[in-house]
Coordinates of C-alpha atoms and ligand atoms in Angstrom, one line a residue:
X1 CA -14.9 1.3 -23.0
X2 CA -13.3 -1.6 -25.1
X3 CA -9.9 -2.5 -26.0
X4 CA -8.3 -3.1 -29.2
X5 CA -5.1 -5.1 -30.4
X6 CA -3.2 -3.9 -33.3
X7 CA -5.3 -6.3 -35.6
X8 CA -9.0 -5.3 -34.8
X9 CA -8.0 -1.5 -34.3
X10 CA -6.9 -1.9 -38.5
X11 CA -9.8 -4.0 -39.0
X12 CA -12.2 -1.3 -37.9
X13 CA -10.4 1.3 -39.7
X14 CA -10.3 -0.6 -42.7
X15 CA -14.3 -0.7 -42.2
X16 CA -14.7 2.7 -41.3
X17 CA -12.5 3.1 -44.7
X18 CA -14.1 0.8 -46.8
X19 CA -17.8 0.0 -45.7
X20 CA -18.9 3.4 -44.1
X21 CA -16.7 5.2 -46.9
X22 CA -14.4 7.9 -44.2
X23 CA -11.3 7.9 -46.1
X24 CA -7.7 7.9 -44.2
X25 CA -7.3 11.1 -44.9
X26 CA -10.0 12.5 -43.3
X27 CA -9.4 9.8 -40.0
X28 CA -6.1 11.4 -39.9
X29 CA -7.1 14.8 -40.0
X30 CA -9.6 14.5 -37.3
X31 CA -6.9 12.6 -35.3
X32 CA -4.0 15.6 -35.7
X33 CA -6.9 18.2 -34.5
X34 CA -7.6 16.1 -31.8
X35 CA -4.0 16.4 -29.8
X36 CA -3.3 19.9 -31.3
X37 CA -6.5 21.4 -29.8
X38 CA -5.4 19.5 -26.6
X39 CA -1.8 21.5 -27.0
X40 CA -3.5 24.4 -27.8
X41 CA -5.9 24.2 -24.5
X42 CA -2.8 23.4 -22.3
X43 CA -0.2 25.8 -23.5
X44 CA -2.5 29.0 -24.7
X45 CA 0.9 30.7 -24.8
X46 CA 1.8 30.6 -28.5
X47 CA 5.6 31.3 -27.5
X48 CA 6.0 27.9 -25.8
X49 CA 8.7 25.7 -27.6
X50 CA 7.2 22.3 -29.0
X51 CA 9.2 20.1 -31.3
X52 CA 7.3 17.4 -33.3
X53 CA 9.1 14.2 -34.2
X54 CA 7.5 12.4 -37.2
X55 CA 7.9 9.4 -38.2
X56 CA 7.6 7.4 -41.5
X57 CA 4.4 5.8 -41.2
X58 CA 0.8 6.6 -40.6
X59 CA 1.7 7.6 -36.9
X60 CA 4.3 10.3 -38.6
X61 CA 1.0 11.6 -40.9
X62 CA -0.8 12.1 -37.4
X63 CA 2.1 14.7 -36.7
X64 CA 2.2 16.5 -39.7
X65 CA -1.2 17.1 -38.9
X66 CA -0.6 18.1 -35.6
X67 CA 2.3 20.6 -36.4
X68 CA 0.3 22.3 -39.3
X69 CA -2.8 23.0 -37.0
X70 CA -0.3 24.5 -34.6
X71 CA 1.6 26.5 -37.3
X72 CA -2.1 27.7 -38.2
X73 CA -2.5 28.8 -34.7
X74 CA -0.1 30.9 -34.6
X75 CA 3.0 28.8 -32.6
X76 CA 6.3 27.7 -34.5
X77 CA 6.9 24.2 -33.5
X78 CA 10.1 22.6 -34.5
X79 CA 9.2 19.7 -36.9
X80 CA 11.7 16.8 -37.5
X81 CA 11.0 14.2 -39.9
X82 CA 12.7 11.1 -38.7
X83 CA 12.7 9.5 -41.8
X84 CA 13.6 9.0 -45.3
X85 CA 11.0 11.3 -47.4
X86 CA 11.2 9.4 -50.8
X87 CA 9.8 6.4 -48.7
X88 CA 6.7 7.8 -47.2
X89 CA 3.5 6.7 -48.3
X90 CA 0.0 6.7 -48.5
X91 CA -1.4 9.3 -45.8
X92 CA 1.2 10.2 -44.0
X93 CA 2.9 11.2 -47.6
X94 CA -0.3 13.1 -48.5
X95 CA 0.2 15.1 -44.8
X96 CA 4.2 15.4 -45.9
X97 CA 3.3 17.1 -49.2
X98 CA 0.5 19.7 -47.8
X99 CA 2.9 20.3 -45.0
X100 CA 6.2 21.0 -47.5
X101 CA 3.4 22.6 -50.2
X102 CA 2.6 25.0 -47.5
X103 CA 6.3 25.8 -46.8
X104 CA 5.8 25.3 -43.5
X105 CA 9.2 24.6 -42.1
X106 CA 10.9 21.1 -41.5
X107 CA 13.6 20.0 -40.2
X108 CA 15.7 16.6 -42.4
X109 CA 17.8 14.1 -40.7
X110 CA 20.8 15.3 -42.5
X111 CA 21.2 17.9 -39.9
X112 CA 22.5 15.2 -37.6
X113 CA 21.0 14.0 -34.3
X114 CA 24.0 16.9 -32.6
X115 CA 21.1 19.3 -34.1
X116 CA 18.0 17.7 -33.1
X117 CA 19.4 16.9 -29.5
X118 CA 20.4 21.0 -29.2
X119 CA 16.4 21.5 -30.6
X120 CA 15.1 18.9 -27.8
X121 CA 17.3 20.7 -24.9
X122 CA 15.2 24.2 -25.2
X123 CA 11.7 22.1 -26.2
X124 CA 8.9 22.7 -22.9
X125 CA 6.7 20.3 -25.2
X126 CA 7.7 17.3 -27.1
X127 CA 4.9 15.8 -29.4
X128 CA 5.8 11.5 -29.6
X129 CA 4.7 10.8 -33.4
X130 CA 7.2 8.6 -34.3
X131 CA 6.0 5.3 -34.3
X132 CA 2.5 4.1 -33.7
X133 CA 0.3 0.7 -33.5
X134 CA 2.5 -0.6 -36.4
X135 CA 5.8 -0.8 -34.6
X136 CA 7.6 -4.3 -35.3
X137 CA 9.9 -6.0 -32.9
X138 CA 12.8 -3.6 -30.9
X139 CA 13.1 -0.1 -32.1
X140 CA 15.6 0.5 -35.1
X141 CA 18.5 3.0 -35.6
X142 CA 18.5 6.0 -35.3
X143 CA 15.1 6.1 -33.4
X144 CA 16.2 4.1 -30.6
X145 CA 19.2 6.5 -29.8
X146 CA 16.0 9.8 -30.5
X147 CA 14.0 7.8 -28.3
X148 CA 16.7 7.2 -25.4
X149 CA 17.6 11.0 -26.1
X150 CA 13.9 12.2 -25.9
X151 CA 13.9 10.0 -22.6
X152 CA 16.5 12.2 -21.2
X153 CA 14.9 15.3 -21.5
X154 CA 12.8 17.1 -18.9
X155 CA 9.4 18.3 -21.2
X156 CA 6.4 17.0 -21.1
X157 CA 5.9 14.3 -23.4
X158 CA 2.8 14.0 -25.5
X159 CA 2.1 10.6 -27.3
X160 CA 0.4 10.5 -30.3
X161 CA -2.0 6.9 -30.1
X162 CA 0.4 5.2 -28.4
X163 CA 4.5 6.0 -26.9
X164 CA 6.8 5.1 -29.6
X165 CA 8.5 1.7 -29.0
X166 CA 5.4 0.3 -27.1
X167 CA 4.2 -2.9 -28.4
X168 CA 0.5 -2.3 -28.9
X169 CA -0.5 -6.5 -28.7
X170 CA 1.7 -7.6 -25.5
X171 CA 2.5 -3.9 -23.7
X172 CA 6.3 -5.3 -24.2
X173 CA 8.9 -2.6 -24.7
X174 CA 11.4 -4.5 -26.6
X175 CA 14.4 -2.1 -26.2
X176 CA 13.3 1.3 -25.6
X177 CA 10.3 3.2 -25.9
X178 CA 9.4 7.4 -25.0
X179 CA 8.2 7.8 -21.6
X180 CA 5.2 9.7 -21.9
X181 CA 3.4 12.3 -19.7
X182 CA 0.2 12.0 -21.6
X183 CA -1.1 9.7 -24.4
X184 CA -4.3 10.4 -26.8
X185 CA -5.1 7.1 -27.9
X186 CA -7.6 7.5 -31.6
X187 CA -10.7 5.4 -31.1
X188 CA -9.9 3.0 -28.1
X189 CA -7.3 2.4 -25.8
X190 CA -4.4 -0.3 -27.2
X191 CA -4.2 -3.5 -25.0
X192 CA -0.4 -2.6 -24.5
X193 CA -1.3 0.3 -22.1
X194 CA -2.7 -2.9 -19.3
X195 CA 0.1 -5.3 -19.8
X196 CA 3.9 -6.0 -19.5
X197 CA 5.8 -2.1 -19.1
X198 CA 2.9 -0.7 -20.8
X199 CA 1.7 1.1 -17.4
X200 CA 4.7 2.3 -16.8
X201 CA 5.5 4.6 -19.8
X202 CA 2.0 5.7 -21.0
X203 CA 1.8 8.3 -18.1
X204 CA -2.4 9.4 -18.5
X205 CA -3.8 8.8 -20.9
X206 CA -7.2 9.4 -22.7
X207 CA -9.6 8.2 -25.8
X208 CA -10.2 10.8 -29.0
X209 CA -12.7 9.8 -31.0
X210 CA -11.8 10.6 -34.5
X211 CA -15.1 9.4 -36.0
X212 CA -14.7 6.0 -35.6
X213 CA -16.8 4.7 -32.9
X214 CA -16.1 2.0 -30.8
X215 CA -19.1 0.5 -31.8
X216 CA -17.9 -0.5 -35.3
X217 CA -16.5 -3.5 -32.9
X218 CA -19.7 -4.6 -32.1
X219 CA -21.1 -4.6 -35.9
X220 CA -17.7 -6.7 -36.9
X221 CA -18.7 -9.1 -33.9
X222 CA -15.6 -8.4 -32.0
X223 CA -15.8 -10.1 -28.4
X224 CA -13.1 -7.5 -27.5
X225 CA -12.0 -6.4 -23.4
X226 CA -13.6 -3.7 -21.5
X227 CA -11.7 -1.1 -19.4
X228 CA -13.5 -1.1 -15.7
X229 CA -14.5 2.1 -16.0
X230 CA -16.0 3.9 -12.9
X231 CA -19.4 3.9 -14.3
X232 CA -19.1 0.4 -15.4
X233 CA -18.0 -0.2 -11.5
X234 CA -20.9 1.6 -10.2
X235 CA -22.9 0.0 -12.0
X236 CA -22.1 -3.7 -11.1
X237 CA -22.3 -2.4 -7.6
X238 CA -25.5 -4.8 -5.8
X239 CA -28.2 -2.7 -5.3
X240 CA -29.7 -2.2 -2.1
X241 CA -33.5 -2.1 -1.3
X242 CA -34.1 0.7 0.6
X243 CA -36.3 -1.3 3.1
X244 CA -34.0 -4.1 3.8
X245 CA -33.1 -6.1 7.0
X246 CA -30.1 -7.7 7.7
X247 CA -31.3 -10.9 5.3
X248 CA -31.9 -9.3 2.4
X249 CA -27.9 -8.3 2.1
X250 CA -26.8 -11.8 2.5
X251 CA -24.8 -14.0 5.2
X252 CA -20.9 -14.3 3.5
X253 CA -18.9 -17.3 4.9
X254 CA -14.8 -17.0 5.2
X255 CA -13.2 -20.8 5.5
X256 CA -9.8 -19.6 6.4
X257 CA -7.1 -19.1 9.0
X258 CA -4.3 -21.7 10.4
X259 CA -1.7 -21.2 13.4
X260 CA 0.5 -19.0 11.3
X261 CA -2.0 -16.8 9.3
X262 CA -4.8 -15.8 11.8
X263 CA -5.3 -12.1 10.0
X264 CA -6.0 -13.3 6.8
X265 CA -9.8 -14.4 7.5
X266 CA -10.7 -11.6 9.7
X267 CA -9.3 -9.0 7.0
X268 CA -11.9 -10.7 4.5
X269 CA -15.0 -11.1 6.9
X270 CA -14.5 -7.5 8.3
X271 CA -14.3 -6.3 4.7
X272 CA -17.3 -8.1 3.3
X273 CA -19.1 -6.5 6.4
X274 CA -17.7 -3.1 5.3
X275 CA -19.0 -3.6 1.8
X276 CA -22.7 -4.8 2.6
X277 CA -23.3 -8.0 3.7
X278 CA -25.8 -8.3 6.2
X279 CA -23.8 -11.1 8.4
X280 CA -20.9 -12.2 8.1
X281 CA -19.1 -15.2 9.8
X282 CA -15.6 -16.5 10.0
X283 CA -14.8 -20.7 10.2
X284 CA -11.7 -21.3 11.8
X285 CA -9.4 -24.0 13.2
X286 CA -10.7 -24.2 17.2
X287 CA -7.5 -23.6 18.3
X288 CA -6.9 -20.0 16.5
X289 CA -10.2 -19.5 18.1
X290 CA -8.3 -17.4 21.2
X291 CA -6.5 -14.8 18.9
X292 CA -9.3 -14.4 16.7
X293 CA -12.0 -14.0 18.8
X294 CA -9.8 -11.6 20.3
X295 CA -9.6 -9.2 17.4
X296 CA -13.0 -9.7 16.0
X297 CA -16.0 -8.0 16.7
X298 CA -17.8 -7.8 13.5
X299 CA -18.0 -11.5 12.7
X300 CA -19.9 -14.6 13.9
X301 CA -17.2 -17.5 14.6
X302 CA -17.9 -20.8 14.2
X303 CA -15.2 -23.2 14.4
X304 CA -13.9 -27.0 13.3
X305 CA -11.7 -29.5 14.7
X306 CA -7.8 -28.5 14.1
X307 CA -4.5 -30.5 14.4
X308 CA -1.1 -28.4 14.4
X309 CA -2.9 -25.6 14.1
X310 CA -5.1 -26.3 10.8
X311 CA -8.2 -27.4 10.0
X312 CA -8.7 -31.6 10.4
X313 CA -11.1 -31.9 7.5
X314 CA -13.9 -32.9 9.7
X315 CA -17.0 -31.1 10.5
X316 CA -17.8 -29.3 7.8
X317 CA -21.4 -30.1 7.8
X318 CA -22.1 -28.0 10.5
X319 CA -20.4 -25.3 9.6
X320 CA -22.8 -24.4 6.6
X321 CA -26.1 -24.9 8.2
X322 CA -26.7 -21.2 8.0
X323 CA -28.8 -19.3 5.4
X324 CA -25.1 -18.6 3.3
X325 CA -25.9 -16.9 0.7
X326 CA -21.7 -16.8 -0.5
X327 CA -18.7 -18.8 0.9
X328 CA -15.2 -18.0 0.4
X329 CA -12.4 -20.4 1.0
X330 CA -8.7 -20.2 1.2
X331 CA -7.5 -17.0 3.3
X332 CA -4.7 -18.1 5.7
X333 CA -6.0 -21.7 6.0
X334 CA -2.2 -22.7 4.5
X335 CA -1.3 -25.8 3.3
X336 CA -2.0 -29.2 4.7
X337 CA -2.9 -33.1 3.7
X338 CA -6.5 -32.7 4.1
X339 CA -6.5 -29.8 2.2
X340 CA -7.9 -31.0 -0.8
X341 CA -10.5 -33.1 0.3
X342 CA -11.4 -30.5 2.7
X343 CA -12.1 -28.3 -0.6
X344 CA -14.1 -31.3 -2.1
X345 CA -16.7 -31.4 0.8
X346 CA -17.4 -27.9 1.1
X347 CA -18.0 -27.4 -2.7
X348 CA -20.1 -30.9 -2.1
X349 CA -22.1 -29.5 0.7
X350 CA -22.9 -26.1 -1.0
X351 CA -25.9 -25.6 -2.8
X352 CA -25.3 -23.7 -5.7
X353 CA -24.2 -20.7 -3.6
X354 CA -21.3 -18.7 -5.2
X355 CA -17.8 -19.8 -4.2
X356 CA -15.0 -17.7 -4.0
X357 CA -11.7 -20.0 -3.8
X358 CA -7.9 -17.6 -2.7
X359 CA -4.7 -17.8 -1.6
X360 CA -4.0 -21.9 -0.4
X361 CA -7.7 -22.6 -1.2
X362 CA -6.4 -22.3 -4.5
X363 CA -3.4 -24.8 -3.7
X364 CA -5.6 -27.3 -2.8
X365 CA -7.7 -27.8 -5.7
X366 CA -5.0 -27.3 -8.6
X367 CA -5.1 -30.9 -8.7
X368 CA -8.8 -31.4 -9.0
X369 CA -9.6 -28.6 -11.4
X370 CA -12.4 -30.7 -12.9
X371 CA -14.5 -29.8 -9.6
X372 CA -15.0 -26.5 -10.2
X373 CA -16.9 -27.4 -14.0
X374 CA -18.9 -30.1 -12.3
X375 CA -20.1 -27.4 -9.3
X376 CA -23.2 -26.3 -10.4
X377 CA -22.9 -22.7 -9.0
X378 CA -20.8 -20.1 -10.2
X379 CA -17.3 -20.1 -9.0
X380 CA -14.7 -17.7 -8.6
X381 CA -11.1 -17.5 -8.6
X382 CA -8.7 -14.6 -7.2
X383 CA -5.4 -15.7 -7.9
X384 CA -2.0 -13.5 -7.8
X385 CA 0.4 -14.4 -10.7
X386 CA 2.3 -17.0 -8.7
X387 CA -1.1 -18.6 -8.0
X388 CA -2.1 -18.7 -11.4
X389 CA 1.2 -20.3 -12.2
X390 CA 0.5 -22.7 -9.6
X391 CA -2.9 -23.3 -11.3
X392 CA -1.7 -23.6 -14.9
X393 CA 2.1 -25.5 -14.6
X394 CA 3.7 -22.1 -16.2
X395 CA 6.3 -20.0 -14.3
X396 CA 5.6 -16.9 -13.1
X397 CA 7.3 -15.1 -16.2
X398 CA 5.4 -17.1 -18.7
X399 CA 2.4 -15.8 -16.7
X400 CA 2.9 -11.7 -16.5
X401 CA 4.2 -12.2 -20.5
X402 CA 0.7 -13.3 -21.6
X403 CA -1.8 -12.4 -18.5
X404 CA -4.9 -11.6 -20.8
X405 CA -4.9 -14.7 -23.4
X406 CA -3.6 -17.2 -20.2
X407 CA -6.9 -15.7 -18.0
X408 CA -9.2 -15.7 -21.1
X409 CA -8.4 -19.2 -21.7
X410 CA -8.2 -20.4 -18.1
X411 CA -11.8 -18.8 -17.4
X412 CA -13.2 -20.8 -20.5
X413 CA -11.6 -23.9 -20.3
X414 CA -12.5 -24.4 -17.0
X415 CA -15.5 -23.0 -16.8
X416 CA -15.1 -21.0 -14.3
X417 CA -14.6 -16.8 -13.1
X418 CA -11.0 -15.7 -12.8
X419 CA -9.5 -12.5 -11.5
X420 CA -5.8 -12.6 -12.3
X421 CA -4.8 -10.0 -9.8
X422 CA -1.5 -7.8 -10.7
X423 CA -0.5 -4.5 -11.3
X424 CA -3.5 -3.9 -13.9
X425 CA -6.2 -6.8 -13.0
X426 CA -7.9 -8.9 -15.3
X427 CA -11.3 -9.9 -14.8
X428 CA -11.9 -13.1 -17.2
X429 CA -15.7 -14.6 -17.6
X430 CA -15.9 -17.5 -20.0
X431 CA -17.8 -15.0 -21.9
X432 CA -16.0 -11.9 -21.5
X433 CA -12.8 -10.1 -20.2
X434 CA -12.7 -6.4 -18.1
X435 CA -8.8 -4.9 -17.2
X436 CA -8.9 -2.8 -14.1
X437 CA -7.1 0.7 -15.0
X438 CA -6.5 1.2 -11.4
X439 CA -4.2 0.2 -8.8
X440 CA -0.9 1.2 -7.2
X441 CA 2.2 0.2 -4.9
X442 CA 0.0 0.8 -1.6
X443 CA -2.1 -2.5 -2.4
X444 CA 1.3 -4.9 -2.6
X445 CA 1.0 -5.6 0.7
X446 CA 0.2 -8.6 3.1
X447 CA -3.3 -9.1 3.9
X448 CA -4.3 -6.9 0.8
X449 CA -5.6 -9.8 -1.1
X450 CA -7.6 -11.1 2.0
X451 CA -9.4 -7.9 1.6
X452 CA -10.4 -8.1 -2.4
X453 CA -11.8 -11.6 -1.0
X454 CA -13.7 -10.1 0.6
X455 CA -14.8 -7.4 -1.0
X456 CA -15.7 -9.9 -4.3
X457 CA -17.5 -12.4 -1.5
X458 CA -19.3 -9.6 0.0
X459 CA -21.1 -8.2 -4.0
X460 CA -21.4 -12.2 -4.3
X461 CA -23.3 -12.4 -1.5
X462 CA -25.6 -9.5 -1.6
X463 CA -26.9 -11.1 -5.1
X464 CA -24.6 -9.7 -7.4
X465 CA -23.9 -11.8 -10.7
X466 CA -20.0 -12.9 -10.8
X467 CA -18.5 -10.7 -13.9
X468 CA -20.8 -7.8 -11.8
X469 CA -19.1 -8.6 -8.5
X470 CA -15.6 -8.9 -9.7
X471 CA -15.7 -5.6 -11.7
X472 CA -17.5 -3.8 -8.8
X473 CA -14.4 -5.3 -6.2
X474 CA -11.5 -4.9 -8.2
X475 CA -12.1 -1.3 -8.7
X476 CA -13.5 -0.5 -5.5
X477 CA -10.0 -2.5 -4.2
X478 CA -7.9 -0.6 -6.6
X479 CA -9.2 3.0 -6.0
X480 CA -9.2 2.0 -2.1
X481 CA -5.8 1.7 -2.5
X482 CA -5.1 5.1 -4.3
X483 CA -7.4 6.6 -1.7
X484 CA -5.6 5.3 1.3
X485 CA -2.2 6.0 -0.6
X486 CA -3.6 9.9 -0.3
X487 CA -4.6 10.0 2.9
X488 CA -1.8 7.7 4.9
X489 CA 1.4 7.4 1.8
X490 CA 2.2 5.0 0.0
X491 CA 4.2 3.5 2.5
X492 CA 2.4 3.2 5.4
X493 CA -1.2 1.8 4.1
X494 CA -2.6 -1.3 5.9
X495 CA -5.1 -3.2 4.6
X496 CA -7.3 -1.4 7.3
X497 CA -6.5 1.3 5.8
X498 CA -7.8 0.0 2.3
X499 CA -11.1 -1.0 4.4
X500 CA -11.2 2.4 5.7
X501 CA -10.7 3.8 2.4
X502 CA -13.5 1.4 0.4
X503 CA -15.9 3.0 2.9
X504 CA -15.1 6.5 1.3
X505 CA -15.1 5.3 -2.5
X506 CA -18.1 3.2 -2.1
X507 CA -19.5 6.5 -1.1
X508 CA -18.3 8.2 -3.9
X509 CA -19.6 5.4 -6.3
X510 CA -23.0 5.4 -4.4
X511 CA -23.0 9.3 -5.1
X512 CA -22.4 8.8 -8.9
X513 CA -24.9 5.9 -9.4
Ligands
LIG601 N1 -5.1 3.5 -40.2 C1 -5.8 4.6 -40.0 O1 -6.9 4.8 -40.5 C2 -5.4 5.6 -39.0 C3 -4.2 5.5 -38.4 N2 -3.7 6.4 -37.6 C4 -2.4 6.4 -37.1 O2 -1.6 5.4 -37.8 C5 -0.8 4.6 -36.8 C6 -0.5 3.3 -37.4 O3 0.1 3.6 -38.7 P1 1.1 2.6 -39.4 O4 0.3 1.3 -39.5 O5 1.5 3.3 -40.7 O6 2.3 2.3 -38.5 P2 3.2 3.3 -37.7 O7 3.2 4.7 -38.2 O8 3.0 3.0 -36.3 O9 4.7 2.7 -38.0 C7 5.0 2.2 -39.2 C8 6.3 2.7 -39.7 O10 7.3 2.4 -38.6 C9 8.4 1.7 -39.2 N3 8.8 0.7 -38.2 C10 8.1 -0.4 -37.8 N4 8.7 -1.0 -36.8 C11 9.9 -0.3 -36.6 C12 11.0 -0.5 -35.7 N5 11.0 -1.6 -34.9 N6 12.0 0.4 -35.7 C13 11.9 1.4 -36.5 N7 10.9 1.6 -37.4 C14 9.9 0.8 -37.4 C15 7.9 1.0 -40.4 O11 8.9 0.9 -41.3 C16 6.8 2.0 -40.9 O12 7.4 3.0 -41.7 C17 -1.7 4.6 -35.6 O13 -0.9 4.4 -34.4 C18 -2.3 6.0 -35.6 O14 -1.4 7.0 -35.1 C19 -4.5 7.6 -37.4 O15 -4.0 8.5 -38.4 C20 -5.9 7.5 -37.5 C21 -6.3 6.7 -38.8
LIG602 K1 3.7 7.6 -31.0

């Protein structure tokens, strides 16, 4: 399922309009039936109350259409038009004149918004189709004060495309915007629903096709992002010969661990064993080796020279003598001089094997970024957003305000594959870019991004391509989360818990496949 902006979504319509000859008025149509069937399947009871609030501009047309299929079906809505009626245009005046034509009844703004807010206190339903893809900047009287006055009502909001007030490029909610139960997006989801406060006010929401496939992209040679769907996750999932042994699933390494961090590696080698690989082994400063040894017993340990309880550097050679068929470096080693170099001579002894570089892995080799180009296999990056500000010399605002283009551009420039991890996580390719509709509170935990590591290292190892194993982890992670959230709150989930959990969506997954 791809993405759009505000620019491609017009650009398709205008081909749809133009080169495959639908008109606008027949788009819009389509679109108004779309959510009013929806009404109509969720409130079969014709008495229920549902005001529409229309705005000026195509988004407003949607909601003529709307009300007059409702009208037609036998319920009353209230309809307000929010606007000035001499000014409407195009469609949406086309949808104003059937809809007054008809006689169908309207409510003006000259009855004062003392009148609407007395219409919105008995409404059950409240239909959002104020403003749509082509808002501008922060809301403008008197839909701001609507909008803060819809927001205080206790109905269940239905957005028409998008929630008025929400940015469609950047997900940015300038000063206000409805807080929607459900949103029918026409077409494709808007990149604003994955970024900035987007999440947070576009409750569920769903595609309508109104005749416009999403395929139109493809024939205008739009590179556009992909929604990590749970199909798409299952199918970047390794497979898994039937007749296997324990080497054909792969050996995944974890560099990791210091004195103060001595979970961190053993949450990413336990959950690559979870998630498939066929061995999995931990290497560790020698003198963690104690504690960890201690709470390990799905892991082989091997482990290299230490100094105040981190790694020396030395002795790296030995540690990859296995058949590794996917390191990861970084969780819980921390930060020390050697750091760096230490990254330089694993990536120099590997041989081609995919690398998956986290938490002070990443540390270590934002000053030698040329590395990971010049590595001939593929790499892989997991950093959180004060990682990836680390990694680019932004701040952590700078970051969250432009997650998608900062990842896209990271991911080429370097060369290398990026997941930005986050409320909604981006995947980023140098040729492609995947947002992860999943995730909640339960995952913002300690140890949570030890076990992503090892969830993408484990796909890595089994012989999964990297855009394949970072789709495949990221959801598995994010619905792990939700999944645990169920069974043990959302307070109390551990990242065992999240291991626990992937066991029961990667059977789930392995059902739908
Ligand atoms: N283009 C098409 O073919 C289709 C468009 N559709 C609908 O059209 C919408 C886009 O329509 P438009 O491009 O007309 O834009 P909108 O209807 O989203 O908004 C444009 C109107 O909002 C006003 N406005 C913009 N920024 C504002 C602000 N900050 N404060 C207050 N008012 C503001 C403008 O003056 C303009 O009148 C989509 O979201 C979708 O709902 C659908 O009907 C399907 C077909
Ligand atoms: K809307």
């Amino acid at each position: 399922m791809k993405i759009a902006g505000r620019e491609e979504m017009l650009e398709i319509e205008r081909y749809a309009m133009k080169e495959i000859g639908i008109s606008g008025a027949v788009l819009m149509e389509i679109a108004g039936n779309q959510i009013a069937e929806e009404i109509m399947r969720s409130y079969p009871d014709q008495s229920v109350h549902i005001t529409v609030l229309v705005g000026s501009g195509n988004n407003g047309g949607d909601g003529f259409v709307i009300a007059r299929r409702l009208f037609d079906a036998g319920y009353t809505p209230d309809v307000w038009l929010l606007a000035d009626e001499e000014k409407l245009e195009g469609d949406a005046r086309t949808q104003y004149q059937i809809h007054t034509r008809r006689k169908l009844s309207l409510h003006l703004m000259e009855e004062g918004l003392s009148s609407l807010d007395e219409t919105l206190k008995q409404s059950e339903v409240l239909v959002d189709a104020m403003l749509g893809t082509g808002v501008k900047g922060a809301v403008r009287e008197p839909l701001n004060q609507i909008i803060e006055q819809v927001n205080s009502h206790d109905f269940h909001v239905i957005a028409v495309d998008i929630p008025s007030g929400l940015d469609c490029n950047t997900g940015k909610v300038e000063n206000v915007a409805v807080e929607a139960d459900e949103t029918y997006a026409f077409t494709m989801p808007k990149l604003g629903f994955f970024l900035q406060d987007g999440p947070s006010v576009i409750g569920n929401w769903q595609v309508k096709n109104i005749s416009v496939p999403e395929g139109l992209a493809d024939d205008l040679e739009m590179n556009l992002p992909e929604v990590i769907t749970r199909a798409l996750a299952t199918a970047s999932l390794p497979k898994r010969p039937q007749f296997g042994h324990k080497g054909t699933f792969g050996h995944a390494l974890v560099f990791g661990g210091s004195k103060p961090f001595v979970g961190a590696p053993i949450y990413s080698a336990h959950t690559a064993f979870h998630c498939g690989v066929g061995l999995s082994t931990l290497v560790i400063p020698e003198e963690v080796y104690p504690v960890i040894a201690s709470q390990n017993q799905t892991a082989l340990v091997r482990t290299l020279p230490s100094e105040s309880g981190h790694f020396t550097g030395a002795g790296v050679e030995e540690a990859l003598f296995e058949k590794v068929t996917a390191v990861a470096i970084g969780p819980g080693m921390g930060r020390f001089d050697q750091g760096p170099e230490l990254i330089r001579d694993i990536i120099g002894h590997l041989d081609e094997q995919p690398v998956v570089i986290d938490a002070d892995g990443l540390f270590h080799v934002k000053d030698q970024l040329e590395l990971l180009d010049r590595y001939k296999g593929p790499v892989i990056l997991t950093p959180h957003p004060g990682e990836m500000a680390t990694l680019t010399g932004r701040s952590v605002a700078e970051v969250e305000a432009d997650r998608l283009d900062i990842a896209q551009s990271f991911a080429s420039e370097h060369n290398v594959n990026l997941v930005l991890k986050g409320h909604r996580t981006i995947v980023a390719t140098p040729h492609g870019t995947w947002v992860n509709p999943l995730g909640n509170d339960a995952l913002a935990k300690g140890g949570s991004g030890d076990v992503l590591t090892g969830m993408v290292t484990a796909f890595l190892a089994q012989g999964a391509a990297p855009d394949d194993a970072m789709r495949a982890a990221v959801y598995l992670h994010a619905a792990s989360g939700e999944q645990a959230a169920i069974d043990c709150s959302h307070y109390g989930v551990t990242p065992d818990d999240i291991i626990a959990s992937s066991r029961k969506v990667l059977k789930q997954l392995e059902g739908n496949g």
